Amino acid sequence: MTDNEKPTSSTASQSITKTINGSHHFIIQGYSLAKGMGIGKHIAGDNFTVGGYQWAIYFYPDGKNPEDSSNYVSVFIALASEGTDVRALFELTLVDQSGKGKHKVHSHFERGYKRFFKRQALETSDYLKDDCLRINCTVGVVVSAVDCPRLQHAIKVPESDLGSHFGMLLDNNEGSDVVFNVAGEKFHAHKLVLAARSPVFRSVFFTQDGEKHDEIELTDIEPKVFKVSLL
């Protein structure tokens, strides 16, 4: 690489958008008693959690407003927790209770329907049984995240071979700065290595007495035993 060439690097990231899905089954028992409670008044189901947010189903037996839904029942999905910027997909299903499986399914981005079902038709349909309605609600909270790929293979750290390196220094005498005379046999060693391994050698080599201790004579140990102690 010349002086004018600069090293380059390459990175990558991936944006992933997906939905976190959850569902809730809402049973409305006593429909005939709820009817007549008034336009704009609703029956609320219990809160349920999807995507970290609380949701609830609101059923309006007399419609949500008089302008365009007074002849219809209205159903809405309310965000019961903070976070008005949540984007989600919704599906509302009015369950066919005859066993024929002809469910009424509404799928849309909006959170409800003012004209969910015409009231007169609902009251003579198979969706109402024993004065009971069943509504299934599915919520898919849209979430986006950026994925940064990591290394596919772990880096293997080799085992330490520091001991063998110290042994090589001892064998070839490279950089040695102290000599031990043991029964006439001389061993070349390194003060820093010995001082790091032994507080006795540390006090001998790095005291304030001013002596250099370049050669030390030992008489109370055999040469082969001393050599092992240096490794």
Coordinates of C-alpha atoms in Angstrom, one line a residue:
M1 CA 0.0 0.0 0.0
T2 CA 1.4 3.4 -1.0
D3 CA 1.3 6.5 1.1
N4 CA -1.5 7.9 -1.0
E5 CA -3.7 4.9 -0.6
K6 CA -6.0 4.9 2.4
P7 CA -7.4 1.7 3.9
T8 CA -11.1 1.2 3.3
S9 CA -13.7 -0.5 5.4
S10 CA -17.1 -2.1 4.6
T11 CA -20.0 -2.3 6.9
A12 CA -23.6 -3.5 6.5
S13 CA -26.9 -3.3 8.3
Q14 CA -30.4 -4.6 7.7
S15 CA -33.8 -2.9 8.5
I16 CA -36.4 -5.4 9.6
T17 CA -40.1 -4.5 9.8
K18 CA -42.5 -7.1 11.2
T19 CA -45.6 -7.4 13.3
I20 CA -46.0 -8.6 16.8
N21 CA -49.4 -10.3 16.9
G22 CA -51.9 -11.0 19.7
S23 CA -55.6 -11.8 19.9
H24 CA -58.4 -11.3 22.4
H25 CA -61.9 -13.0 22.6
F26 CA -64.7 -10.7 23.8
I27 CA -68.0 -12.2 24.8
I28 CA -71.0 -9.8 25.1
Q29 CA -73.6 -11.6 27.2
G30 CA -77.1 -9.9 27.6
Y31 CA -77.1 -8.0 24.3
S32 CA -80.8 -7.2 24.6
L33 CA -80.2 -5.4 27.9
A34 CA -77.3 -3.5 26.5
K35 CA -79.3 -2.3 23.5
G36 CA -80.9 1.1 24.3
M37 CA -78.1 2.4 26.5
G38 CA -77.7 5.3 24.1
I39 CA -75.8 6.4 21.0
G40 CA -72.1 6.9 21.7
K41 CA -72.1 4.7 24.8
H42 CA -70.1 1.6 24.8
I43 CA -69.3 -1.7 26.6
A44 CA -65.6 -2.2 27.1
G45 CA -63.8 -5.5 27.2
D46 CA -60.9 -6.2 29.5
N47 CA -57.5 -4.7 28.6
F48 CA -55.1 -7.1 26.7
T49 CA -51.5 -6.6 25.8
V50 CA -49.9 -6.8 22.3
G51 CA -46.5 -5.5 21.4
G52 CA -46.0 -3.9 24.8
Y53 CA -49.2 -1.8 24.5
Q54 CA -52.6 -2.2 26.2
W55 CA -55.6 -2.5 24.0
A56 CA -59.4 -2.8 24.6
I57 CA -62.5 -3.6 22.5
Y58 CA -65.3 -1.1 22.7
F59 CA -68.8 -2.3 21.6
Y60 CA -71.5 0.4 20.9
P61 CA -74.9 -1.4 20.7
D62 CA -76.7 1.8 19.6
G63 CA -73.9 3.0 17.3
K64 CA -71.1 5.5 17.9
N65 CA -72.7 8.6 16.5
P66 CA -76.2 9.6 15.2
E67 CA -75.0 10.9 11.8
D68 CA -74.1 7.7 10.1
S69 CA -74.3 4.8 12.5
S70 CA -77.5 5.0 14.5
N71 CA -78.9 2.0 12.7
Y72 CA -75.7 0.0 13.2
V73 CA -73.7 -1.5 16.0
S74 CA -70.2 -0.1 16.2
V75 CA -67.0 -1.8 17.3
F76 CA -63.7 -0.1 17.9
I77 CA -60.3 -1.1 19.2
A78 CA -58.9 1.4 21.7
L79 CA -55.3 2.0 22.7
A80 CA -55.6 1.9 26.5
S81 CA -51.9 2.9 27.2
E82 CA -49.8 5.8 26.2
G83 CA -48.2 5.9 22.7
T84 CA -50.5 7.5 20.2
D85 CA -48.0 7.0 17.4
V86 CA -48.4 3.2 17.4
R87 CA -48.9 1.7 14.0
A88 CA -50.9 -1.5 14.0
L89 CA -53.0 -3.8 11.8
F90 CA -56.4 -4.9 13.1
E91 CA -58.9 -7.7 12.4
L92 CA -62.3 -7.9 13.9
T93 CA -64.3 -11.1 13.6
L94 CA -67.9 -11.5 14.5
V95 CA -68.3 -15.2 15.3
D96 CA -70.9 -17.3 13.6
Q97 CA -72.4 -19.3 16.4
S98 CA -74.4 -21.7 14.2
G99 CA -71.3 -23.9 13.6
K100 CA -71.4 -23.1 9.9
G101 CA -68.2 -21.1 10.1
K102 CA -69.6 -18.1 8.2
H103 CA -67.8 -15.5 10.4
K104 CA -68.0 -11.8 9.6
V105 CA -64.4 -10.6 9.2
H106 CA -63.2 -7.0 9.0
S107 CA -59.6 -6.3 8.3
H108 CA -58.3 -2.7 8.1
F109 CA -55.7 -0.2 9.3
E110 CA -58.4 1.8 11.1
R111 CA -59.1 1.0 14.7
G112 CA -62.8 0.3 14.3
Y113 CA -66.0 0.5 12.3
K114 CA -68.9 2.8 12.9
R115 CA -71.1 0.6 10.7
F116 CA -69.8 -2.7 11.9
F117 CA -73.2 -4.6 11.4
K118 CA -76.7 -3.4 10.8
R119 CA -78.6 -3.8 14.0
Q120 CA -81.8 -5.3 12.6
A121 CA -79.9 -7.9 10.5
L122 CA -77.7 -8.8 13.5
E123 CA -80.6 -9.5 15.8
T124 CA -82.0 -12.2 13.3
S125 CA -78.6 -13.7 12.4
D126 CA -76.6 -16.7 13.6
Y127 CA -74.1 -14.3 15.1
L128 CA -76.5 -13.7 18.0
K129 CA -77.2 -16.8 20.1
D130 CA -78.8 -17.0 23.5
D131 CA -78.6 -13.2 23.7
C132 CA -74.8 -13.4 23.3
L133 CA -72.3 -12.1 20.8
R134 CA -68.7 -13.2 20.4
I135 CA -66.1 -11.0 18.8
N136 CA -62.5 -12.0 18.1
C137 CA -59.9 -9.3 17.8
T138 CA -56.4 -9.7 16.4
V139 CA -53.9 -6.9 16.7
G140 CA -50.5 -6.8 14.8
V141 CA -48.2 -4.0 16.2
V142 CA -45.8 -2.9 13.4
V143 CA -42.2 -2.6 14.7
S144 CA -39.0 -1.8 12.9
A145 CA -35.4 -2.5 14.0
V146 CA -32.0 -2.3 12.5
D147 CA -29.9 -5.5 12.6
C148 CA -26.1 -5.2 12.5
P149 CA -24.6 -8.6 11.7
R150 CA -21.9 -9.8 14.1
L151 CA -18.9 -12.1 13.5
Q152 CA -20.1 -15.5 12.5
H153 CA -17.1 -17.3 14.1
A154 CA -15.7 -16.7 17.5
I155 CA -12.0 -15.8 17.8
K156 CA -10.1 -18.6 19.4
V157 CA -7.6 -17.3 22.0
P158 CA -4.5 -19.5 22.1
E159 CA -3.3 -21.0 25.3
S160 CA -0.5 -19.0 27.0
D161 CA 3.0 -20.2 26.2
L162 CA 4.7 -17.6 28.4
G163 CA 6.3 -20.4 30.4
S164 CA 8.0 -21.9 27.4
H165 CA 9.3 -18.5 26.3
F166 CA 10.9 -18.0 29.7
G167 CA 12.4 -21.5 29.4
M168 CA 14.0 -20.5 26.0
L169 CA 15.5 -17.4 27.6
L170 CA 17.0 -19.6 30.3
D171 CA 18.5 -22.0 27.8
N172 CA 20.1 -19.5 25.4
N173 CA 21.2 -17.0 28.1
E174 CA 19.8 -14.1 25.9
G175 CA 19.5 -10.9 28.0
S176 CA 20.7 -12.5 31.2
D177 CA 21.9 -10.1 33.9
V178 CA 22.7 -12.4 36.8
V179 CA 24.7 -15.6 37.2
F180 CA 24.2 -18.2 39.9
N181 CA 27.2 -20.4 40.9
V182 CA 25.8 -23.6 42.3
A183 CA 28.6 -26.1 43.3
G184 CA 30.7 -24.9 40.4
E185 CA 27.9 -25.0 37.8
K186 CA 26.8 -21.7 36.5
F187 CA 23.2 -20.7 35.6
H188 CA 22.4 -17.5 33.7
A189 CA 19.1 -15.9 34.6
H190 CA 17.1 -12.6 34.5
K191 CA 16.6 -10.5 37.6
L192 CA 13.2 -9.1 36.6
V193 CA 11.8 -12.6 35.9
L194 CA 13.1 -13.9 39.2
A195 CA 11.9 -10.8 41.2
A196 CA 8.4 -11.2 39.7
R197 CA 8.2 -14.8 40.8
S198 CA 9.9 -14.6 44.3
P199 CA 9.8 -11.9 47.0
V200 CA 13.1 -13.2 48.2
F201 CA 14.8 -12.5 44.9
R202 CA 13.0 -9.1 44.7
S203 CA 14.5 -8.0 48.0
V204 CA 18.0 -9.3 46.9
F205 CA 18.0 -7.6 43.5
F206 CA 16.2 -4.3 44.3
T207 CA 17.4 -3.3 47.7
Q208 CA 18.9 0.0 48.7
D209 CA 22.3 -1.3 49.6
G210 CA 23.8 -0.4 46.2
E211 CA 25.2 -3.9 45.5
K212 CA 24.7 -5.1 41.9
H213 CA 24.5 -8.8 42.7
D214 CA 25.7 -9.8 39.2
E215 CA 26.9 -13.2 40.5
I216 CA 25.5 -15.1 43.4
E217 CA 27.1 -18.3 44.9
L218 CA 24.8 -20.9 46.4
T219 CA 26.1 -23.8 48.5
D220 CA 23.0 -25.3 50.1
I221 CA 21.3 -26.7 47.0
E222 CA 22.1 -29.2 44.2
P223 CA 22.5 -27.8 40.6
K224 CA 19.7 -30.0 39.2
V225 CA 17.3 -28.9 41.9
F226 CA 18.2 -25.3 41.4
K227 CA 17.7 -25.5 37.6
V228 CA 14.2 -26.9 38.1
S229 CA 13.4 -23.9 40.4
L230 CA 14.3 -21.5 37.6
L231 CA 11.7 -22.9 35.2

